N, CA, C and O of each residue as an XYZ file, in Angstrom:
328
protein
N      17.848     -8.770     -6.404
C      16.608     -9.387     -5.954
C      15.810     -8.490     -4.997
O      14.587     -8.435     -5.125
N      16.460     -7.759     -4.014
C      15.525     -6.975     -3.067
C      15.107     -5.771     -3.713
O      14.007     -5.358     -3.345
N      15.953     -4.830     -4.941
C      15.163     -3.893     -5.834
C      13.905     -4.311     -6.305
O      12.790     -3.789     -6.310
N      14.556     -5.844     -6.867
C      13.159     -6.415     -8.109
C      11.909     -6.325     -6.410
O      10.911     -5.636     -6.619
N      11.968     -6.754     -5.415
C      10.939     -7.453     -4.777
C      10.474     -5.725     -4.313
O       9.263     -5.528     -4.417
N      11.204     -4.656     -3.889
C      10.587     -3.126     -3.438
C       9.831     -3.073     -4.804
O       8.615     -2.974     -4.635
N      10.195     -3.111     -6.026
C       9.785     -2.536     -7.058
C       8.009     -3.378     -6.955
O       6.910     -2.876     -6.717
N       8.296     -4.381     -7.165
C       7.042     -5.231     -7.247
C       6.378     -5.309     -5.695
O       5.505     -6.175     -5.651
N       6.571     -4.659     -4.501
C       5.675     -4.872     -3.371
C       5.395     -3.084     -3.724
O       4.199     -2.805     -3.638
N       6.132     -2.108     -4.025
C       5.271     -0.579     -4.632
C       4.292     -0.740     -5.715
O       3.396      0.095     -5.834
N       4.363     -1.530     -6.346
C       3.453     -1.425     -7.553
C       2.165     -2.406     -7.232
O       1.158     -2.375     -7.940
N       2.333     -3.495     -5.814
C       1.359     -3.939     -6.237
C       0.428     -2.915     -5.154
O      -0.759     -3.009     -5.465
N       0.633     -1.992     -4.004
C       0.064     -1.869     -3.257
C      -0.461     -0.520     -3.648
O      -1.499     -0.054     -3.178
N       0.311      0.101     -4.544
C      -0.325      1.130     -5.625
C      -1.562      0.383     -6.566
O      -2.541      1.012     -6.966
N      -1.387     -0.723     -6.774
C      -2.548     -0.864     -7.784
C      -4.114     -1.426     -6.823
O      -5.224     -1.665     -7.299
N      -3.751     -1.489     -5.645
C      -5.156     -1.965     -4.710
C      -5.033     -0.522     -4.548
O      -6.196     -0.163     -4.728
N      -4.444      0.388     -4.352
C      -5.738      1.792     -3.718
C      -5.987      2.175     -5.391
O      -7.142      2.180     -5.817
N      -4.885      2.480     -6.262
C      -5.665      2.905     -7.385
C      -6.463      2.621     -8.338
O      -6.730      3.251     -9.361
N      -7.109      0.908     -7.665
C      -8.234      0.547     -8.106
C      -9.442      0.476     -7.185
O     -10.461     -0.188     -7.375
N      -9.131      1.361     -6.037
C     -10.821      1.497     -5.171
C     -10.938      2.685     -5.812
O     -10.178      3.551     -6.247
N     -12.485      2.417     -5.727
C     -13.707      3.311     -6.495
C     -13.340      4.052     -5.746
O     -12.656      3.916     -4.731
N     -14.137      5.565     -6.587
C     -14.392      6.556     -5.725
C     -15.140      6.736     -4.176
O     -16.176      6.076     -4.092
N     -14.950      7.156     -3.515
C     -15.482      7.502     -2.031
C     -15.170      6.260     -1.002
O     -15.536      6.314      0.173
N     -14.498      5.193     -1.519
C     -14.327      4.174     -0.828
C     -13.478      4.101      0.029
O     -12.726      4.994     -0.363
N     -12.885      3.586      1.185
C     -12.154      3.800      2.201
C     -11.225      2.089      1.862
O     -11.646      1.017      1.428
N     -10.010      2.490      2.257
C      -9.133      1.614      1.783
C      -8.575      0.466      3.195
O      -8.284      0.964      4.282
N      -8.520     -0.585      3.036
C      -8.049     -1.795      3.981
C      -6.920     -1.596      4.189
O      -6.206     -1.010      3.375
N      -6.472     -2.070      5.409
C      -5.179     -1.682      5.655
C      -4.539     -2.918      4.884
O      -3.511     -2.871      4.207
N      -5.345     -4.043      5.115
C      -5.129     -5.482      5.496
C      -4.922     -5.324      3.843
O      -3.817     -5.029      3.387
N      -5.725     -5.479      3.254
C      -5.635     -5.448      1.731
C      -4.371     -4.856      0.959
O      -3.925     -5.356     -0.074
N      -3.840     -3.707      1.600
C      -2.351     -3.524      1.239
C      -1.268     -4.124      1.539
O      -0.292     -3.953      0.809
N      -1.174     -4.996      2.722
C      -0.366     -5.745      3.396
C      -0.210     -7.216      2.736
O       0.754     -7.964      2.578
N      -1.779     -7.309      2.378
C      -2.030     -8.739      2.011
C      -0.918     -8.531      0.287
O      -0.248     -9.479     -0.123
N      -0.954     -7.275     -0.398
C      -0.550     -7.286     -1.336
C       0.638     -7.509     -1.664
O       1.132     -8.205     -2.552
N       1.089     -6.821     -0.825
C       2.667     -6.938     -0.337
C       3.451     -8.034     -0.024
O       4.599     -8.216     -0.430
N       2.491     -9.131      1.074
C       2.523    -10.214      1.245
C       2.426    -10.796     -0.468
O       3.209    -11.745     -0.516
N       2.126    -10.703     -1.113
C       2.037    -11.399     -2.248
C       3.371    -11.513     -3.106
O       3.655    -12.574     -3.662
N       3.906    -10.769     -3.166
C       5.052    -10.322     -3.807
C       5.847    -11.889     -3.576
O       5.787    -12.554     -2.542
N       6.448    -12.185     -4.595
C       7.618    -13.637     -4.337
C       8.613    -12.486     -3.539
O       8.788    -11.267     -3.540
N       9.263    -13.989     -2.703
C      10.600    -13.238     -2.121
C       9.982    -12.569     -0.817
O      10.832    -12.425      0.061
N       8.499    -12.050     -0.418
C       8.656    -11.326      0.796
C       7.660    -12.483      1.736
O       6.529    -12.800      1.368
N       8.285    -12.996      2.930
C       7.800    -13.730      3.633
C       6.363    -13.494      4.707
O       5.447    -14.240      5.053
N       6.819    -11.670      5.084
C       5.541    -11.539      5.968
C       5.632     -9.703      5.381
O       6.595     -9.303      4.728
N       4.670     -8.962      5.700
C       4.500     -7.866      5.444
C       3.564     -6.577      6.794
O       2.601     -6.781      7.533
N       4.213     -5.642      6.636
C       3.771     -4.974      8.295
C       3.121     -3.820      7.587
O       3.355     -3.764      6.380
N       2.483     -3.051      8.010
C       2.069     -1.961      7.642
C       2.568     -0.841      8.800
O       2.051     -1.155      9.872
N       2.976     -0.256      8.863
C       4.281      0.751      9.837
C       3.292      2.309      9.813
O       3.232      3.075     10.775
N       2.540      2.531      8.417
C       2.142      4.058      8.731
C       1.108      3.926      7.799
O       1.416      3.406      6.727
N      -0.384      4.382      8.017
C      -1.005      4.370      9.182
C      -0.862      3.480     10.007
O      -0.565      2.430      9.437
N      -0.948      3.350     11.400
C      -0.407      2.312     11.950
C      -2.331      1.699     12.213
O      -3.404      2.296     12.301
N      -1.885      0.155     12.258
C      -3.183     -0.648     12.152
C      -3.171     -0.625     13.426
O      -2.163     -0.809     14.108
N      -4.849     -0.284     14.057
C      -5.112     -0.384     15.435
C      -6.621     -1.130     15.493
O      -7.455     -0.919     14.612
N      -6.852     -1.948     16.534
C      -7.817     -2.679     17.043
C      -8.897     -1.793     16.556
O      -8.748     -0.592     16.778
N     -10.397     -2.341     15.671
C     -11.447     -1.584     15.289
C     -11.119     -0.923     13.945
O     -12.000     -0.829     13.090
N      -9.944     -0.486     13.742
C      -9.669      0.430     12.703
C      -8.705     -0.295     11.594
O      -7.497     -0.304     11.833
N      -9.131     -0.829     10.536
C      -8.226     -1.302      9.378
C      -8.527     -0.422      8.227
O      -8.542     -0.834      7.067
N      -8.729      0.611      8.520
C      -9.293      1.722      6.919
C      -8.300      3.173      6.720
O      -7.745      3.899      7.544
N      -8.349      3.188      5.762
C      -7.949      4.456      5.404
C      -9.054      5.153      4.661
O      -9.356      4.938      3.487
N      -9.741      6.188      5.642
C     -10.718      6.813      5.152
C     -10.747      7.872      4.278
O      -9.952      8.809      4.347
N     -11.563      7.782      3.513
C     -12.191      8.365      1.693
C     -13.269      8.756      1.974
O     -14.223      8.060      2.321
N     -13.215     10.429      1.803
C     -14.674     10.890      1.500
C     -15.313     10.643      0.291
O     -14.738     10.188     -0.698
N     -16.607     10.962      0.355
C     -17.346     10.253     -0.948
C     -16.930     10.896     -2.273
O     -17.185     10.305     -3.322
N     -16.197     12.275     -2.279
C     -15.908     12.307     -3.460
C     -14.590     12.300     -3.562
O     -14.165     13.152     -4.343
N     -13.782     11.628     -3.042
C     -12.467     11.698     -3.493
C     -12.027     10.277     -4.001
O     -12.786      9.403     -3.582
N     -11.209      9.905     -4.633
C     -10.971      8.895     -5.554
C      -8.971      8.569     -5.037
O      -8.034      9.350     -5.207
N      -8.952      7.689     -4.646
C      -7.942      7.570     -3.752
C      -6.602      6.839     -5.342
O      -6.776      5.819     -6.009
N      -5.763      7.557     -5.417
C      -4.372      7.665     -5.858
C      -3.409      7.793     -5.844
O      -3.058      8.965     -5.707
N      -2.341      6.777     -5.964
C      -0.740      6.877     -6.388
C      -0.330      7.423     -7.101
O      -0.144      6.969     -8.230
N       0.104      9.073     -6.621
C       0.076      9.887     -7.961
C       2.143      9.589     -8.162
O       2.618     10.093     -9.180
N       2.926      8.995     -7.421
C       4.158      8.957     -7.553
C       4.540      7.994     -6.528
O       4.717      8.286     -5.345
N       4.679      6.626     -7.126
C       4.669      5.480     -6.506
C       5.839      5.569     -5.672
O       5.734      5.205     -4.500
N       7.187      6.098     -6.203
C       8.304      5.654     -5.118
C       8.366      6.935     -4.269
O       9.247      7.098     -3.424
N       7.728      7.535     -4.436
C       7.190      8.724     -3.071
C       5.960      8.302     -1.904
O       5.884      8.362     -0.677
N       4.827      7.728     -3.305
C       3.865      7.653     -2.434
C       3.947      6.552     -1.086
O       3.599      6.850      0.056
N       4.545      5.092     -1.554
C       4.391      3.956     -1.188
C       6.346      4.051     -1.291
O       7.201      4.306     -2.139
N       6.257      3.604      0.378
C       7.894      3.624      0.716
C       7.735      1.909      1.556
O       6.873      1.632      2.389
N       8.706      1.063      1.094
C       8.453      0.125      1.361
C      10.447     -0.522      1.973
O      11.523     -0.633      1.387
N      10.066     -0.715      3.080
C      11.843     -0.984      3.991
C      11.624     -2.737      4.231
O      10.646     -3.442      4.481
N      13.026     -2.983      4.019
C      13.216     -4.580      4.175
C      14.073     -4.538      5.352
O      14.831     -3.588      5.547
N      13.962     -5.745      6.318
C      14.565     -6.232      7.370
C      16.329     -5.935      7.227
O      16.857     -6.527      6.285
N      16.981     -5.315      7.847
C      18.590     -5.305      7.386
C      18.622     -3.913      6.409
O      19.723     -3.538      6.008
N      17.476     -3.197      6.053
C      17.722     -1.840      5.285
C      18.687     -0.614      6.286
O      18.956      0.492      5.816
């Protein structure tokens, strides 16, 4: 059950950045929220970038197109008791 729930909280938080448009700057909240989505995970933290007061983005210049080019590299995701 905690493979199935890493597997499915990497894939979903890969599929919110690798569906912002190009030049767009990414929510922190929006990855968390994704994560949060996952059955099985009760609350979800975001650990790196770390979310600070004013700042929920991960900034994208206008021409870069933000991607998960290797999900269990890109997106590392730790459970309580790991």
């Amino acid at each position: 059950p905690i493979l199935r729930a890493r597997m499915s909280c990497r894939a979903a938080v890969a599929s919110v950045i690798n569906r912002t448009p190009l030049g767009k700057p990414i929510s922190l909240s929006d990855l968390t929220t994704a994560a949060g989505k996952v059955g099985g995970v009760v609350t979800a933290t975001m650990v790196s970038p770390v979310q600070v007061a004013g700042s929920d983005v991960i900034s994208v210049q206008a021409y870069e197109k933000p991607q998960v080019l290797n999900v269990d590299q890109d997106v590392i995701i730790t459970f309580v008791g790991d």
